[in-house]
Amino acid sequence: KQEVTQIPAALSVPEGENLVLNCSFTDSAIYNLQWFRQDPGKGLTSLLLIQSSQREQTSGRLNASLDKSSGRSTLYIAASQPGDSATYLCAVRLVETSGSRLTFGEGTQLTVNP
Amino acid sequence: KAGVTQTPRYLIKTRGQQVTLSCSPISGHRSVSWYQQTPGQGLQFLFEYFSETQRNKGNFPGRFSGRQFSNSRSEMNVSTLELGDSALYLCASSLQSSTGELFFGEGSRLTVL
């Protein structure tokens, strides 16, 4: 059974700091990994999608890496801003015999202080 | 381009009742999946539909069911509601079933009293 773990569970940093969020998964036979952010009471916003054949993806101040063999992904946020405060979730897509499903981690709650 | 639309956004039901939630995917997306989010269990997969066929089902009791229509819109139904069904129900759509990026709606928050 695929398990996804995110460390740390919560993180508080001053504005402007660079930071790294970690995600690990137990089954390396994945199709892809996706990072999301969730604001309180809201749905999930897709940040980055990394296919299993890729090593990293970048979007603006965000960079996500994937090491499938070791079952790890990191989300790097450069020059953090108060607007980055949210819960960040990673999810892996394990293709089963029919269809596919996302398995989510518990999330990292990020607070960026002005 | 409109995103994933879920209705209703909020609803309150009592135990024993049933509820139907609706999801309209992004135009052109044929895959729709549903997730339940609770503080204790996090995000858990309910089911996935592609071209009106259920392709995958999570580990939920038979009280949870769903369907997809020919226009890719999807509904999920929960019968005989229990207090533990209180949750945020999220719908996601993607262009492709297996490898596509998932886009989520704002969710339907269900409270069971």
PDB file of N, CA and C in Angstrom, chain B residues 36-94:
ATOM      1  N   GLN B  36     -12.508  12.683  -0.482  1.00  0.00           N
ATOM      2  CA  GLN B  36     -13.075  13.149   0.773  1.00  0.00           C
ATOM      3  C   GLN B  36     -11.934  13.685   1.635  1.00  0.00           C
ATOM      4  N   GLN B  37     -12.137  14.859   2.208  1.00  0.00           N
ATOM      5  CA  GLN B  37     -11.118  15.425   3.092  1.00  0.00           C
ATOM      6  C   GLN B  37     -11.694  15.659   4.473  1.00  0.00           C
ATOM      7  N   THR B  38     -11.089  15.066   5.480  1.00  0.00           N
ATOM      8  CA  THR B  38     -11.465  15.257   6.876  1.00  0.00           C
ATOM      9  C   THR B  38     -10.210  15.554   7.676  1.00  0.00           C
ATOM     10  N   PRO B  39     -10.356  16.247   8.816  1.00  0.00           N
ATOM     11  CA  PRO B  39      -9.175  16.559   9.645  1.00  0.00           C
ATOM     12  C   PRO B  39      -8.441  15.308  10.114  1.00  0.00           C
ATOM     13  N   GLY B  40      -9.171  14.237  10.382  1.00  0.00           N
ATOM     14  CA  GLY B  40      -8.537  13.043  10.923  1.00  0.00           C
ATOM     15  C   GLY B  40      -7.905  12.131   9.884  1.00  0.00           C
ATOM     16  N   GLN B  41      -8.520  12.025   8.724  1.00  0.00           N
ATOM     17  CA  GLN B  41      -8.067  11.092   7.694  1.00  0.00           C
ATOM     18  C   GLN B  41      -7.369  11.757   6.522  1.00  0.00           C
ATOM     19  N   GLY B  42      -7.387  13.058   6.455  1.00  0.00           N
ATOM     20  CA  GLY B  42      -6.770  13.737   5.319  1.00  0.00           C
ATOM     21  C   GLY B  42      -7.589  13.544   4.053  1.00  0.00           C
ATOM     22  N   LEU B  43      -6.903  13.533   2.931  1.00  0.00           N
ATOM     23  CA  LEU B  43      -7.563  13.375   1.634  1.00  0.00           C
ATOM     24  C   LEU B  43      -7.577  11.910   1.241  1.00  0.00           C
ATOM     25  N   GLN B  44      -8.769  11.393   0.976  1.00  0.00           N
ATOM     26  CA  GLN B  44      -8.895   9.994   0.603  1.00  0.00           C
ATOM     27  C   GLN B  44      -9.686   9.858  -0.694  1.00  0.00           C
ATOM     28  N   PHE B  45      -9.212   8.979  -1.533  1.00  0.00           N
ATOM     29  CA  PHE B  45      -9.804   8.750  -2.851  1.00  0.00           C
ATOM     30  C   PHE B  45     -11.124   8.002  -2.726  1.00  0.00           C
ATOM     31  N   LEU B  46     -12.146   8.516  -3.411  1.00  0.00           N
ATOM     32  CA  LEU B  46     -13.454   7.859  -3.427  1.00  0.00           C
ATOM     33  C   LEU B  46     -13.631   7.023  -4.699  1.00  0.00           C
ATOM     34  N   PHE B  47     -13.653   7.674  -5.847  1.00  0.00           N
ATOM     35  CA  PHE B  47     -13.747   6.968  -7.125  1.00  0.00           C
ATOM     36  C   PHE B  47     -13.330   7.859  -8.284  1.00  0.00           C
ATOM     37  N   GLU B  48     -13.116   7.179  -9.429  1.00  0.00           N
ATOM     38  CA  GLU B  48     -12.709   7.865 -10.645  1.00  0.00           C
ATOM     39  C   GLU B  48     -13.586   7.400 -11.791  1.00  0.00           C
ATOM     40  N   TYR B  49     -14.008   8.349 -12.620  1.00  0.00           N
ATOM     41  CA  TYR B  49     -14.804   8.040 -13.804  1.00  0.00           C
ATOM     42  C   TYR B  49     -14.103   8.568 -15.038  1.00  0.00           C
ATOM     43  N   PHE B  50     -14.201   7.790 -16.090  1.00  0.00           N
ATOM     44  CA  PHE B  50     -13.661   8.200 -17.387  1.00  0.00           C
ATOM     45  C   PHE B  50     -14.634   7.728 -18.449  1.00  0.00           C
ATOM     46  N   SER B  51     -15.101   8.644 -19.259  1.00  0.00           N
ATOM     47  CA  SER B  51     -16.059   8.315 -20.321  1.00  0.00           C
ATOM     48  C   SER B  51     -17.212   7.473 -19.786  1.00  0.00           C
ATOM     49  N   GLU B  52     -17.808   7.944 -18.699  1.00  0.00           N
ATOM     50  CA  GLU B  52     -19.010   7.365 -18.094  1.00  0.00           C
ATOM     51  C   GLU B  52     -18.775   6.026 -17.403  1.00  0.00           C
ATOM     52  N   THR B  53     -17.537   5.570 -17.334  1.00  0.00           N
ATOM     53  CA  THR B  53     -17.230   4.286 -16.716  1.00  0.00           C
ATOM     54  C   THR B  53     -16.424   4.504 -15.442  1.00  0.00           C
ATOM     55  N   GLN B  54     -16.818   3.795 -14.388  1.00  0.00           N
ATOM     56  CA  GLN B  54     -16.031   3.881 -13.164  1.00  0.00           C
ATOM     57  C   GLN B  54     -14.763   3.058 -13.355  1.00  0.00           C
ATOM     58  N   ARG B  55     -13.624   3.717 -13.214  1.00  0.00           N
ATOM     59  CA  ARG B  55     -12.369   3.036 -13.468  1.00  0.00           C
ATOM     60  C   ARG B  55     -11.683   2.574 -12.196  1.00  0.00           C
ATOM     61  N   ASN B  56     -12.027   3.200 -11.096  1.00  0.00           N
ATOM     62  CA  ASN B  56     -11.341   2.869  -9.856  1.00  0.00           C
ATOM     63  C   ASN B  56     -12.222   3.290  -8.695  1.00  0.00           C
ATOM     64  N   LYS B  57     -12.116   2.551  -7.609  1.00  0.00           N
ATOM     65  CA  LYS B  57     -12.943   2.868  -6.450  1.00  0.00           C
ATOM     66  C   LYS B  57     -12.095   2.755  -5.204  1.00  0.00           C
ATOM     67  N   GLY B  58     -12.252   3.692  -4.308  1.00  0.00           N
ATOM     68  CA  GLY B  58     -11.533   3.669  -3.048  1.00  0.00           C
ATOM     69  C   GLY B  58     -12.220   2.776  -2.038  1.00  0.00           C
ATOM     70  N   ASN B  59     -11.666   2.775  -0.849  1.00  0.00           N
ATOM     71  CA  ASN B  59     -12.139   1.881   0.204  1.00  0.00           C
ATOM     72  C   ASN B  59     -13.229   2.553   1.039  1.00  0.00           C
ATOM     73  N   PHE B  60     -14.372   2.765   0.449  1.00  0.00           N
ATOM     74  CA  PHE B  60     -15.512   3.365   1.121  1.00  0.00           C
ATOM     75  C   PHE B  60     -16.700   2.413   1.035  1.00  0.00           C
ATOM     76  N   PRO B  61     -17.623   2.504   2.011  1.00  0.00           N
ATOM     77  CA  PRO B  61     -18.782   1.607   1.975  1.00  0.00           C
ATOM     78  C   PRO B  61     -19.684   1.885   0.787  1.00  0.00           C
ATOM     79  N   GLY B  62     -20.580   0.950   0.523  1.00  0.00           N
ATOM     80  CA  GLY B  62     -21.465   1.044  -0.618  1.00  0.00           C
ATOM     81  C   GLY B  62     -22.441   2.209  -0.563  1.00  0.00           C
ATOM     82  N   ARG B  63     -22.517   2.861   0.604  1.00  0.00           N
ATOM     83  CA  ARG B  63     -23.391   4.047   0.702  1.00  0.00           C
ATOM     84  C   ARG B  63     -22.883   5.188  -0.191  1.00  0.00           C
ATOM     85  N   PHE B  64     -21.639   5.110  -0.542  1.00  0.00           N
ATOM     86  CA  PHE B  64     -21.038   6.119  -1.419  1.00  0.00           C
ATOM     87  C   PHE B  64     -21.089   5.607  -2.859  1.00  0.00           C
ATOM     88  N   SER B  65     -21.707   6.365  -3.718  1.00  0.00           N
ATOM     89  CA  SER B  65     -21.802   5.959  -5.116  1.00  0.00           C
ATOM     90  C   SER B  65     -21.646   7.175  -6.001  1.00  0.00           C
ATOM     91  N   GLY B  66     -21.417   6.920  -7.267  1.00  0.00           N
ATOM     92  CA  GLY B  66     -21.264   8.031  -8.188  1.00  0.00           C
ATOM     93  C   GLY B  66     -21.639   7.624  -9.587  1.00  0.00           C
ATOM     94  N   ARG B  67     -21.646   8.609 -10.451  1.00  0.00           N
ATOM     95  CA  ARG B  67     -21.863   8.330 -11.864  1.00  0.00           C
ATOM     96  C   ARG B  67     -21.334   9.491 -12.680  1.00  0.00           C
ATOM     97  N   GLN B  68     -21.164   9.225 -13.957  1.00  0.00           N
ATOM     98  CA  GLN B  68     -20.719  10.268 -14.878  1.00  0.00           C
ATOM     99  C   GLN B  68     -21.627  10.258 -16.085  1.00  0.00           C
ATOM    100  N   PHE B  69     -21.963  11.432 -16.537  1.00  0.00           N
ATOM    101  CA  PHE B  69     -22.870  11.575 -17.675  1.00  0.00           C
ATOM    102  C   PHE B  69     -22.086  11.739 -18.973  1.00  0.00           C
ATOM    103  N   SER B  70     -22.818  11.710 -20.083  1.00  0.00           N
ATOM    104  CA  SER B  70     -22.153  11.764 -21.392  1.00  0.00           C
ATOM    105  C   SER B  70     -21.422  13.095 -21.614  1.00  0.00           C
ATOM    106  N   ASN B  71     -21.826  14.135 -20.895  1.00  0.00           N
ATOM    107  CA  ASN B  71     -21.128  15.424 -21.040  1.00  0.00           C
ATOM    108  C   ASN B  71     -19.989  15.568 -20.034  1.00  0.00           C
ATOM    109  N   SER B  72     -19.623  14.467 -19.400  1.00  0.00           N
ATOM    110  CA  SER B  72     -18.528  14.359 -18.426  1.00  0.00           C
ATOM    111  C   SER B  72     -18.868  14.899 -17.047  1.00  0.00           C
ATOM    112  N   ARG B  73     -20.000  15.559 -16.897  1.00  0.00           N
ATOM    113  CA  ARG B  73     -20.417  15.982 -15.552  1.00  0.00           C
ATOM    114  C   ARG B  73     -20.599  14.751 -14.665  1.00  0.00           C
ATOM    115  N   SER B  74     -20.331  14.937 -13.394  1.00  0.00           N
ATOM    116  CA  SER B  74     -20.397  13.788 -12.486  1.00  0.00           C
ATOM    117  C   SER B  74     -21.197  14.146 -11.243  1.00  0.00           C
ATOM    118  N   GLU B  75     -21.796  13.156 -10.671  1.00  0.00           N
ATOM    119  CA  GLU B  75     -22.487  13.298  -9.397  1.00  0.00           C
ATOM    120  C   GLU B  75     -22.003  12.199  -8.459  1.00  0.00           C
ATOM    121  N   MET B  76     -21.984  12.535  -7.173  1.00  0.00           N
ATOM    122  CA  MET B  76     -21.770  11.487  -6.189  1.00  0.00           C
ATOM    123  C   MET B  76     -22.916  11.548  -5.186  1.00  0.00           C
ATOM    124  N   ASN B  77     -23.268  10.405  -4.680  1.00  0.00           N
ATOM    125  CA  ASN B  77     -24.392  10.273  -3.773  1.00  0.00           C
ATOM    126  C   ASN B  77     -23.950   9.546  -2.506  1.00  0.00           C
ATOM    127  N   VAL B  78     -24.400  10.055  -1.386  1.00  0.00           N
ATOM    128  CA  VAL B  78     -24.161   9.359  -0.120  1.00  0.00           C
ATOM    129  C   VAL B  78     -25.517   9.102   0.502  1.00  0.00           C
ATOM    130  N   SER B  79     -25.818   7.861   0.755  1.00  0.00           N
ATOM    131  CA  SER B  79     -27.107   7.507   1.352  1.00  0.00           C
ATOM    132  C   SER B  79     -26.927   7.221   2.841  1.00  0.00           C
ATOM    133  N   THR B  80     -28.025   7.252   3.558  1.00  0.00           N
ATOM    134  CA  THR B  80     -28.043   6.948   4.999  1.00  0.00           C
ATOM    135  C   THR B  80     -26.865   7.632   5.697  1.00  0.00           C
ATOM    136  N   LEU B  81     -26.880   8.942   5.661  1.00  0.00           N
ATOM    137  CA  LEU B  81     -25.758   9.725   6.185  1.00  0.00           C
ATOM    138  C   LEU B  81     -25.463   9.420   7.650  1.00  0.00           C
ATOM    139  N   GLU B  82     -24.162   9.416   7.951  1.00  0.00           N
ATOM    140  CA  GLU B  82     -23.676   9.254   9.324  1.00  0.00           C
ATOM    141  C   GLU B  82     -22.893  10.507   9.714  1.00  0.00           C
ATOM    142  N   LEU B  83     -22.740  10.705  11.018  1.00  0.00           N
ATOM    143  CA  LEU B  83     -22.017  11.883  11.489  1.00  0.00           C
ATOM    144  C   LEU B  83     -20.615  11.942  10.887  1.00  0.00           C
ATOM    145  N   GLY B  84     -19.998  10.777  10.739  1.00  0.00           N
ATOM    146  CA  GLY B  84     -18.641  10.701  10.219  1.00  0.00           C
ATOM    147  C   GLY B  84     -18.506  11.053   8.754  1.00  0.00           C
ATOM    148  N   ASP B  85     -19.630  11.247   8.082  1.00  0.00           N
ATOM    149  CA  ASP B  85     -19.573  11.644   6.665  1.00  0.00           C
ATOM    150  C   ASP B  85     -19.360  13.139   6.514  1.00  0.00           C
ATOM    151  N   SER B  86     -19.388  13.873   7.620  1.00  0.00           N
ATOM    152  CA  SER B  86     -19.117  15.306   7.552  1.00  0.00           C
ATOM    153  C   SER B  86     -17.700  15.516   7.042  1.00  0.00           C
ATOM    154  N   ALA B  87     -17.584  16.265   5.966  1.00  0.00           N
ATOM    155  CA  ALA B  87     -16.285  16.395   5.309  1.00  0.00           C
ATOM    156  C   ALA B  87     -16.377  17.414   4.199  1.00  0.00           C
ATOM    157  N   LEU B  88     -15.213  17.730   3.641  1.00  0.00           N
ATOM    158  CA  LEU B  88     -15.136  18.495   2.404  1.00  0.00           C
ATOM    159  C   LEU B  88     -14.980  17.485   1.269  1.00  0.00           C
ATOM    160  N   TYR B  89     -15.911  17.503   0.332  1.00  0.00           N
ATOM    161  CA  TYR B  89     -15.857  16.587  -0.800  1.00  0.00           C
ATOM    162  C   TYR B  89     -15.326  17.345  -2.009  1.00  0.00           C
ATOM    163  N   LEU B  90     -14.223  16.858  -2.523  1.00  0.00           N
ATOM    164  CA  LEU B  90     -13.537  17.536  -3.614  1.00  0.00           C
ATOM    165  C   LEU B  90     -13.615  16.725  -4.894  1.00  0.00           C
ATOM    166  N   CYS B  91     -13.861  17.428  -5.957  1.00  0.00           N
ATOM    167  CA  CYS B  91     -13.912  16.828  -7.279  1.00  0.00           C
ATOM    168  C   CYS B  91     -12.711  17.339  -8.068  1.00  0.00           C
ATOM    169  N   ALA B  92     -12.139  16.466  -8.883  1.00  0.00           N
ATOM    170  CA  ALA B  92     -11.000  16.856  -9.712  1.00  0.00           C
ATOM    171  C   ALA B  92     -11.210  16.355 -11.125  1.00  0.00           C
ATOM    172  N   SER B  93     -10.740  17.116 -12.088  1.00  0.00           N
ATOM    173  CA  SER B  93     -10.832  16.643 -13.463  1.00  0.00           C
ATOM    174  C   SER B  93      -9.455  16.682 -14.118  1.00  0.00           C
ATOM    175  N   SER B  94      -9.289  15.838 -15.108  1.00  0.00           N
ATOM    176  CA  SER B  94      -8.043  15.846 -15.872  1.00  0.00           C
ATOM    177  C   SER B  94      -8.343  15.454 -17.307  1.00  0.00           C
TER     178      SER B  94
END
